[in-house]
JSON list of C-alpha atoms in Angstrom, two decimals:
[
{"chain": "A", "resi": 1, "resn": "UNK", "atom": "CA", "xyz": [7.78, 16.86, -3.94]},
{"chain": "A", "resi": 2, "resn": "UNK", "atom": "CA", "xyz": [10.98, 16.86, -1.96]},
{"chain": "A", "resi": 3, "resn": "UNK", "atom": "CA", "xyz": [10.76, 20.58, -1.21]},
{"chain": "A", "resi": 4, "resn": "UNK", "atom": "CA", "xyz": [7.25, 20.12, 0.22]},
{"chain": "A", "resi": 5, "resn": "UNK", "atom": "CA", "xyz": [8.51, 17.38, 2.53]},
{"chain": "A", "resi": 6, "resn": "UNK", "atom": "CA", "xyz": [11.27, 19.56, 3.95]},
{"chain": "A", "resi": 7, "resn": "UNK", "atom": "CA", "xyz": [9.05, 22.63, 4.23]},
{"chain": "A", "resi": 8, "resn": "UNK", "atom": "CA", "xyz": [6.28, 20.75, 6.05]},
{"chain": "A", "resi": 9, "resn": "UNK", "atom": "CA", "xyz": [8.29, 18.44, 8.29]},
{"chain": "A", "resi": 10, "resn": "UNK", "atom": "CA", "xyz": [6.93, 20.08, 11.45]},
{"chain": "A", "resi": 11, "resn": "UNK", "atom": "CA", "xyz": [3.27, 19.98, 10.39]},
{"chain": "A", "resi": 12, "resn": "UNK", "atom": "CA", "xyz": [1.40, 17.39, 12.53]},
{"chain": "A", "resi": 13, "resn": "UNK", "atom": "CA", "xyz": [-1.04, 16.83, 9.64]},
{"chain": "A", "resi": 14, "resn": "UNK", "atom": "CA", "xyz": [1.84, 15.51, 7.52]},
{"chain": "A", "resi": 15, "resn": "UNK", "atom": "CA", "xyz": [1.72, 11.85, 8.50]},
{"chain": "A", "resi": 16, "resn": "UNK", "atom": "CA", "xyz": [3.52, 9.95, 5.71]},
{"chain": "A", "resi": 17, "resn": "UNK", "atom": "CA", "xyz": [5.40, 10.31, 2.45]},
{"chain": "A", "resi": 18, "resn": "UNK", "atom": "CA", "xyz": [3.50, 8.86, -0.44]},
{"chain": "A", "resi": 19, "resn": "UNK", "atom": "CA", "xyz": [2.26, 7.56, -2.65]},
{"chain": "A", "resi": 20, "resn": "UNK", "atom": "CA", "xyz": [5.77, 6.81, -3.91]},
{"chain": "A", "resi": 21, "resn": "UNK", "atom": "CA", "xyz": [7.29, 3.81, -5.63]},
{"chain": "A", "resi": 22, "resn": "UNK", "atom": "CA", "xyz": [7.78, 2.12, -8.97]},
{"chain": "A", "resi": 23, "resn": "UNK", "atom": "CA", "xyz": [5.37, 1.45, -11.82]},
{"chain": "A", "resi": 24, "resn": "UNK", "atom": "CA", "xyz": [6.74, -0.57, -14.71]},
{"chain": "A", "resi": 25, "resn": "UNK", "atom": "CA", "xyz": [3.31, -1.43, -16.10]},
{"chain": "A", "resi": 26, "resn": "UNK", "atom": "CA", "xyz": [3.04, 1.88, -17.92]},
{"chain": "A", "resi": 27, "resn": "UNK", "atom": "CA", "xyz": [6.51, 3.35, -17.49]},
{"chain": "A", "resi": 28, "resn": "UNK", "atom": "CA", "xyz": [9.05, 0.52, -17.75]},
{"chain": "A", "resi": 29, "resn": "UNK", "atom": "CA", "xyz": [11.14, 2.63, -20.14]},
{"chain": "A", "resi": 30, "resn": "UNK", "atom": "CA", "xyz": [11.67, 5.10, -17.26]},
{"chain": "A", "resi": 31, "resn": "UNK", "atom": "CA", "xyz": [12.82, 2.52, -14.69]},
{"chain": "A", "resi": 32, "resn": "UNK", "atom": "CA", "xyz": [16.17, 4.16, -13.96]},
{"chain": "A", "resi": 33, "resn": "UNK", "atom": "CA", "xyz": [14.61, 7.57, -13.34]},
{"chain": "A", "resi": 34, "resn": "UNK", "atom": "CA", "xyz": [11.83, 6.01, -11.22]},
{"chain": "A", "resi": 35, "resn": "UNK", "atom": "CA", "xyz": [14.37, 4.21, -9.04]},
{"chain": "A", "resi": 36, "resn": "UNK", "atom": "CA", "xyz": [16.38, 7.40, -8.45]},
{"chain": "A", "resi": 37, "resn": "UNK", "atom": "CA", "xyz": [13.27, 9.39, -7.55]},
{"chain": "A", "resi": 38, "resn": "UNK", "atom": "CA", "xyz": [11.95, 6.59, -5.30]},
{"chain": "A", "resi": 39, "resn": "UNK", "atom": "CA", "xyz": [15.26, 6.48, -3.41]},
{"chain": "A", "resi": 40, "resn": "UNK", "atom": "CA", "xyz": [15.23, 10.29, -3.04]},
{"chain": "A", "resi": 41, "resn": "UNK", "atom": "CA", "xyz": [11.75, 10.15, -1.48]},
{"chain": "A", "resi": 42, "resn": "UNK", "atom": "CA", "xyz": [12.62, 7.26, 0.85]},
{"chain": "A", "resi": 43, "resn": "UNK", "atom": "CA", "xyz": [15.65, 9.19, 2.07]},
{"chain": "A", "resi": 44, "resn": "UNK", "atom": "CA", "xyz": [13.51, 12.30, 2.55]},
{"chain": "A", "resi": 45, "resn": "UNK", "atom": "CA", "xyz": [11.01, 10.27, 4.61]},
{"chain": "A", "resi": 46, "resn": "UNK", "atom": "CA", "xyz": [13.88, 9.09, 6.81]},
{"chain": "A", "resi": 47, "resn": "UNK", "atom": "CA", "xyz": [15.12, 12.67, 7.30]},
{"chain": "A", "resi": 48, "resn": "UNK", "atom": "CA", "xyz": [11.70, 13.85, 8.48]},
{"chain": "A", "resi": 49, "resn": "UNK", "atom": "CA", "xyz": [10.86, 10.66, 10.41]},
{"chain": "A", "resi": 50, "resn": "UNK", "atom": "CA", "xyz": [7.76, 9.66, 8.42]},
{"chain": "A", "resi": 51, "resn": "UNK", "atom": "CA", "xyz": [6.54, 6.37, 7.07]},
{"chain": "A", "resi": 52, "resn": "UNK", "atom": "CA", "xyz": [6.18, 5.68, 3.37]},
{"chain": "A", "resi": 53, "resn": "UNK", "atom": "CA", "xyz": [3.05, 4.64, 1.50]},
{"chain": "A", "resi": 54, "resn": "UNK", "atom": "CA", "xyz": [4.17, 2.92, -1.63]},
{"chain": "A", "resi": 55, "resn": "UNK", "atom": "CA", "xyz": [2.87, 1.96, -5.01]},
{"chain": "A", "resi": 56, "resn": "UNK", "atom": "CA", "xyz": [4.47, -0.94, -6.84]},
{"chain": "A", "resi": 57, "resn": "UNK", "atom": "CA", "xyz": [3.23, -2.38, -10.11]},
{"chain": "A", "resi": 58, "resn": "UNK", "atom": "CA", "xyz": [5.16, -4.91, -12.17]},
{"chain": "A", "resi": 59, "resn": "UNK", "atom": "CA", "xyz": [8.28, -3.83, -10.25]},
{"chain": "A", "resi": 60, "resn": "UNK", "atom": "CA", "xyz": [8.43, -6.19, -7.29]},
{"chain": "A", "resi": 61, "resn": "UNK", "atom": "CA", "xyz": [12.13, -7.12, -7.43]},
{"chain": "A", "resi": 62, "resn": "UNK", "atom": "CA", "xyz": [13.35, -3.54, -7.74]},
{"chain": "A", "resi": 63, "resn": "UNK", "atom": "CA", "xyz": [10.92, -2.36, -5.05]},
{"chain": "A", "resi": 64, "resn": "UNK", "atom": "CA", "xyz": [12.18, -5.00, -2.61]},
{"chain": "A", "resi": 65, "resn": "UNK", "atom": "CA", "xyz": [15.82, -4.23, -3.43]},
{"chain": "A", "resi": 66, "resn": "UNK", "atom": "CA", "xyz": [15.34, -0.51, -2.77]},
{"chain": "A", "resi": 67, "resn": "UNK", "atom": "CA", "xyz": [13.41, -1.12, 0.45]},
{"chain": "A", "resi": 68, "resn": "UNK", "atom": "CA", "xyz": [16.14, -3.45, 1.72]},
{"chain": "A", "resi": 69, "resn": "UNK", "atom": "CA", "xyz": [18.87, -0.96, 0.85]},
{"chain": "A", "resi": 70, "resn": "UNK", "atom": "CA", "xyz": [17.17, 2.27, 1.87]},
{"chain": "A", "resi": 71, "resn": "UNK", "atom": "CA", "xyz": [14.10, 1.79, 4.07]},
{"chain": "A", "resi": 72, "resn": "UNK", "atom": "CA", "xyz": [15.18, -0.30, 7.04]},
{"chain": "A", "resi": 73, "resn": "UNK", "atom": "CA", "xyz": [13.31, 0.95, 10.09]},
{"chain": "A", "resi": 74, "resn": "UNK", "atom": "CA", "xyz": [10.96, 3.18, 8.09]},
{"chain": "A", "resi": 75, "resn": "UNK", "atom": "CA", "xyz": [7.29, 2.23, 8.57]},
{"chain": "A", "resi": 76, "resn": "UNK", "atom": "CA", "xyz": [6.12, 1.05, 5.15]},
{"chain": "A", "resi": 77, "resn": "UNK", "atom": "CA", "xyz": [2.64, 0.53, 3.77]},
{"chain": "A", "resi": 78, "resn": "UNK", "atom": "CA", "xyz": [2.20, -1.40, 0.53]},
{"chain": "A", "resi": 79, "resn": "UNK", "atom": "CA", "xyz": [-0.72, 0.54, -0.91]},
{"chain": "A", "resi": 80, "resn": "UNK", "atom": "CA", "xyz": [-3.26, -1.35, -3.02]},
{"chain": "A", "resi": 81, "resn": "UNK", "atom": "CA", "xyz": [-1.36, -4.63, -2.88]},
{"chain": "A", "resi": 82, "resn": "UNK", "atom": "CA", "xyz": [-1.99, -6.72, -6.00]},
{"chain": "A", "resi": 83, "resn": "UNK", "atom": "CA", "xyz": [0.78, -9.30, -5.75]},
{"chain": "A", "resi": 84, "resn": "UNK", "atom": "CA", "xyz": [1.13, -12.93, -4.85]},
{"chain": "A", "resi": 85, "resn": "UNK", "atom": "CA", "xyz": [1.48, -14.66, -1.50]},
{"chain": "A", "resi": 86, "resn": "UNK", "atom": "CA", "xyz": [5.30, -15.04, -1.90]},
{"chain": "A", "resi": 87, "resn": "UNK", "atom": "CA", "xyz": [5.60, -11.35, -2.81]},
{"chain": "A", "resi": 88, "resn": "UNK", "atom": "CA", "xyz": [3.51, -10.40, 0.22]},
{"chain": "A", "resi": 89, "resn": "UNK", "atom": "CA", "xyz": [5.69, -12.60, 2.42]},
{"chain": "A", "resi": 90, "resn": "UNK", "atom": "CA", "xyz": [8.79, -10.70, 1.25]},
{"chain": "A", "resi": 91, "resn": "UNK", "atom": "CA", "xyz": [7.17, -7.42, 2.24]},
{"chain": "A", "resi": 92, "resn": "UNK", "atom": "CA", "xyz": [5.99, -8.84, 5.55]},
{"chain": "A", "resi": 93, "resn": "UNK", "atom": "CA", "xyz": [9.51, -10.07, 6.34]},
{"chain": "A", "resi": 94, "resn": "UNK", "atom": "CA", "xyz": [10.61, -6.42, 6.12]},
{"chain": "A", "resi": 95, "resn": "UNK", "atom": "CA", "xyz": [7.85, -5.36, 8.52]},
{"chain": "A", "resi": 96, "resn": "UNK", "atom": "CA", "xyz": [5.55, -3.79, 5.92]},
{"chain": "A", "resi": 97, "resn": "UNK", "atom": "CA", "xyz": [1.83, -3.30, 6.27]},
{"chain": "A", "resi": 98, "resn": "UNK", "atom": "CA", "xyz": [-0.26, -4.72, 3.41]},
{"chain": "A", "resi": 99, "resn": "UNK", "atom": "CA", "xyz": [-3.33, -2.84, 2.18]},
{"chain": "A", "resi": 100, "resn": "UNK", "atom": "CA", "xyz": [-6.04, -4.50, 0.09]},
{"chain": "A", "resi": 101, "resn": "UNK", "atom": "CA", "xyz": [-8.42, -2.63, -2.20]},
{"chain": "A", "resi": 102, "resn": "UNK", "atom": "CA", "xyz": [-11.58, -3.65, -4.04]},
{"chain": "A", "resi": 103, "resn": "UNK", "atom": "CA", "xyz": [-9.45, -5.70, -6.44]},
{"chain": "A", "resi": 104, "resn": "UNK", "atom": "CA", "xyz": [-9.41, -8.51, -3.88]},
{"chain": "A", "resi": 105, "resn": "UNK", "atom": "CA", "xyz": [-13.17, -8.98, -4.46]},
{"chain": "A", "resi": 106, "resn": "UNK", "atom": "CA", "xyz": [-12.78, -9.59, -8.20]},
{"chain": "A", "resi": 107, "resn": "UNK", "atom": "CA", "xyz": [-13.47, -13.13, -9.41]},
{"chain": "A", "resi": 108, "resn": "UNK", "atom": "CA", "xyz": [-10.16, -13.38, -11.29]},
{"chain": "A", "resi": 109, "resn": "UNK", "atom": "CA", "xyz": [-8.05, -12.18, -8.33]},
{"chain": "A", "resi": 110, "resn": "UNK", "atom": "CA", "xyz": [-7.40, -15.69, -6.99]},
{"chain": "A", "resi": 111, "resn": "UNK", "atom": "CA", "xyz": [-3.65, -15.21, -6.36]},
{"chain": "A", "resi": 112, "resn": "UNK", "atom": "CA", "xyz": [-4.36, -12.00, -4.47]},
{"chain": "A", "resi": 113, "resn": "UNK", "atom": "CA", "xyz": [-7.08, -13.73, -2.47]},
{"chain": "A", "resi": 114, "resn": "UNK", "atom": "CA", "xyz": [-4.62, -16.47, -1.48]},
{"chain": "A", "resi": 115, "resn": "UNK", "atom": "CA", "xyz": [-2.33, -13.77, -0.10]},
{"chain": "A", "resi": 116, "resn": "UNK", "atom": "CA", "xyz": [-5.18, -11.98, 1.68]},
{"chain": "A", "resi": 117, "resn": "UNK", "atom": "CA", "xyz": [-6.23, -15.19, 3.43]},
{"chain": "A", "resi": 118, "resn": "UNK", "atom": "CA", "xyz": [-2.92, -15.40, 5.29]},
{"chain": "A", "resi": 119, "resn": "UNK", "atom": "CA", "xyz": [-1.94, -11.77, 5.78]},
{"chain": "A", "resi": 120, "resn": "UNK", "atom": "CA", "xyz": [-1.33, -11.41, 9.53]},
{"chain": "A", "resi": 121, "resn": "UNK", "atom": "CA", "xyz": [-4.05, -9.55, 11.39]},
{"chain": "A", "resi": 122, "resn": "UNK", "atom": "CA", "xyz": [-1.48, -7.09, 12.77]},
{"chain": "A", "resi": 123, "resn": "UNK", "atom": "CA", "xyz": [-0.27, -6.13, 9.26]},
{"chain": "A", "resi": 124, "resn": "UNK", "atom": "CA", "xyz": [-3.49, -5.87, 7.22]},
{"chain": "A", "resi": 125, "resn": "UNK", "atom": "CA", "xyz": [-5.27, -2.72, 6.06]},
{"chain": "A", "resi": 126, "resn": "UNK", "atom": "CA", "xyz": [-8.22, -2.14, 3.75]},
{"chain": "A", "resi": 127, "resn": "UNK", "atom": "CA", "xyz": [-8.60, 0.84, 1.43]},
{"chain": "A", "resi": 128, "resn": "UNK", "atom": "CA", "xyz": [-10.87, 2.19, -1.26]},
{"chain": "A", "resi": 129, "resn": "UNK", "atom": "CA", "xyz": [-8.33, 3.72, -3.69]},
{"chain": "A", "resi": 130, "resn": "UNK", "atom": "CA", "xyz": [-11.28, 5.89, -4.69]},
{"chain": "A", "resi": 131, "resn": "UNK", "atom": "CA", "xyz": [-12.24, 6.88, -7.30]},
{"chain": "A", "resi": 132, "resn": "UNK", "atom": "CA", "xyz": [-10.73, 3.67, -8.72]},
{"chain": "A", "resi": 133, "resn": "UNK", "atom": "CA", "xyz": [-11.13, -0.08, -8.15]},
{"chain": "A", "resi": 134, "resn": "UNK", "atom": "CA", "xyz": [-14.65, -0.27, -6.78]},
{"chain": "A", "resi": 135, "resn": "UNK", "atom": "CA", "xyz": [-15.31, -3.65, -5.17]},
{"chain": "A", "resi": 136, "resn": "UNK", "atom": "CA", "xyz": [-17.98, -6.12, -6.20]},
{"chain": "A", "resi": 137, "resn": "UNK", "atom": "CA", "xyz": [-20.95, -5.35, -6.39]},
{"chain": "A", "resi": 138, "resn": "UNK", "atom": "CA", "xyz": [-19.93, -1.88, -7.65]},
{"chain": "A", "resi": 139, "resn": "UNK", "atom": "CA", "xyz": [-17.10, -2.91, -10.00]},
{"chain": "A", "resi": 140, "resn": "UNK", "atom": "CA", "xyz": [-16.83, -0.56, -12.96]},
{"chain": "A", "resi": 141, "resn": "UNK", "atom": "CA", "xyz": [-18.44, 2.34, -11.12]},
{"chain": "A", "resi": 142, "resn": "UNK", "atom": "CA", "xyz": [-16.73, 5.31, -9.52]},
{"chain": "A", "resi": 143, "resn": "UNK", "atom": "CA", "xyz": [-15.45, 4.06, -6.18]},
{"chain": "A", "resi": 144, "resn": "UNK", "atom": "CA", "xyz": [-16.29, 5.90, -2.98]},
{"chain": "A", "resi": 145, "resn": "UNK", "atom": "CA", "xyz": [-15.23, 5.52, 0.65]},
{"chain": "A", "resi": 146, "resn": "UNK", "atom": "CA", "xyz": [-18.48, 3.85, 1.73]},
{"chain": "A", "resi": 147, "resn": "UNK", "atom": "CA", "xyz": [-17.72, 0.91, -0.55]},
{"chain": "A", "resi": 148, "resn": "UNK", "atom": "CA", "xyz": [-14.84, -0.15, 1.68]},
{"chain": "A", "resi": 149, "resn": "UNK", "atom": "CA", "xyz": [-17.48, -2.06, 3.67]},
{"chain": "A", "resi": 150, "resn": "UNK", "atom": "CA", "xyz": [-17.85, -4.47, 0.74]},
{"chain": "A", "resi": 151, "resn": "UNK", "atom": "CA", "xyz": [-14.12, -5.13, 0.72]},
{"chain": "A", "resi": 152, "resn": "UNK", "atom": "CA", "xyz": [-14.14, -5.61, 4.49]},
{"chain": "A", "resi": 153, "resn": "UNK", "atom": "CA", "xyz": [-17.05, -8.05, 4.37]},
{"chain": "A", "resi": 154, "resn": "UNK", "atom": "CA", "xyz": [-15.46, -10.00, 1.51]},
{"chain": "A", "resi": 155, "resn": "UNK", "atom": "CA", "xyz": [-12.13, -10.26, 3.30]},
{"chain": "A", "resi": 156, "resn": "UNK", "atom": "CA", "xyz": [-13.72, -11.29, 6.59]},
{"chain": "A", "resi": 157, "resn": "UNK", "atom": "CA", "xyz": [-15.61, -14.10, 4.87]},
{"chain": "A", "resi": 158, "resn": "UNK", "atom": "CA", "xyz": [-12.52, -15.13, 2.86]},
{"chain": "A", "resi": 159, "resn": "UNK", "atom": "CA", "xyz": [-10.40, -15.24, 6.02]},
{"chain": "A", "resi": 160, "resn": "UNK", "atom": "CA", "xyz": [-13.09, -16.83, 8.21]},
{"chain": "A", "resi": 161, "resn": "UNK", "atom": "CA", "xyz": [-13.07, -13.88, 10.60]},
{"chain": "A", "resi": 162, "resn": "UNK", "atom": "CA", "xyz": [-15.68, -11.69, 12.18]},
{"chain": "A", "resi": 163, "resn": "UNK", "atom": "CA", "xyz": [-15.97, -8.43, 10.21]},
{"chain": "A", "resi": 164, "resn": "UNK", "atom": "CA", "xyz": [-15.85, -6.37, 13.43]},
{"chain": "A", "resi": 165, "resn": "UNK", "atom": "CA", "xyz": [-12.60, -8.08, 14.46]},
{"chain": "A", "resi": 166, "resn": "UNK", "atom": "CA", "xyz": [-11.05, -7.42, 11.06]},
{"chain": "A", "resi": 167, "resn": "UNK", "atom": "CA", "xyz": [-12.28, -3.81, 11.08]},
{"chain": "A", "resi": 168, "resn": "UNK", "atom": "CA", "xyz": [-10.78, -3.23, 14.52]},
{"chain": "A", "resi": 169, "resn": "UNK", "atom": "CA", "xyz": [-7.44, -4.68, 13.40]},
{"chain": "A", "resi": 170, "resn": "UNK", "atom": "CA", "xyz": [-7.41, -2.53, 10.27]},
{"chain": "A", "resi": 171, "resn": "UNK", "atom": "CA", "xyz": [-8.18, 0.57, 12.33]},
{"chain": "A", "resi": 172, "resn": "UNK", "atom": "CA", "xyz": [-5.42, -0.24, 14.82]},
{"chain": "A", "resi": 173, "resn": "UNK", "atom": "CA", "xyz": [-2.94, -0.88, 11.99]},
{"chain": "A", "resi": 174, "resn": "UNK", "atom": "CA", "xyz": [-3.89, 2.38, 10.28]},
{"chain": "A", "resi": 175, "resn": "UNK", "atom": "CA", "xyz": [-3.35, 4.28, 13.52]},
{"chain": "A", "resi": 176, "resn": "UNK", "atom": "CA", "xyz": [-0.01, 2.53, 14.09]},
{"chain": "A", "resi": 177, "resn": "UNK", "atom": "CA", "xyz": [1.29, 3.18, 10.59]},
{"chain": "A", "resi": 178, "resn": "UNK", "atom": "CA", "xyz": [0.21, 6.83, 10.41]},
{"chain": "A", "resi": 179, "resn": "UNK", "atom": "CA", "xyz": [1.03, 7.38, 14.11]},
{"chain": "A", "resi": 180, "resn": "UNK", "atom": "CA", "xyz": [-2.30, 8.88, 15.13]}
]
């Protein structure tokens, strides 16, 4: 945890602090502890000049409040974004990158798809979240990195973009966030 961050701050392979954040879906009864730990990790990321990759589930308001109070100027990636367009817009207003997983391909993910349609090209990333969240046509199977192509193709069609253009933007955004 925090000790690892301090001990490895000079390692060039250490590119971000994460996955950190808040999850009230399973652990709402531990919200106060989660918030304290999240703040500790954000502050540690600032001390070692690294971005943060964050998980947020059923905790949007508290996540935004902590980011506004603690993470100004820290590159932030919203890992496996599953929220709504207004939630995404709040994150974008703070300069966050938004990463979409296979969930965006699911038939019932209409609110997420509405967000994905308008996510700026300079802020979008695509991920697998393997071994979880395999995209259609592999939903329910163990996810693997090669399946990210399905998510890319789905998003390109949804957004009315060329898949190569979207892939190039995602690659550039990944390099910018992780600074490599």
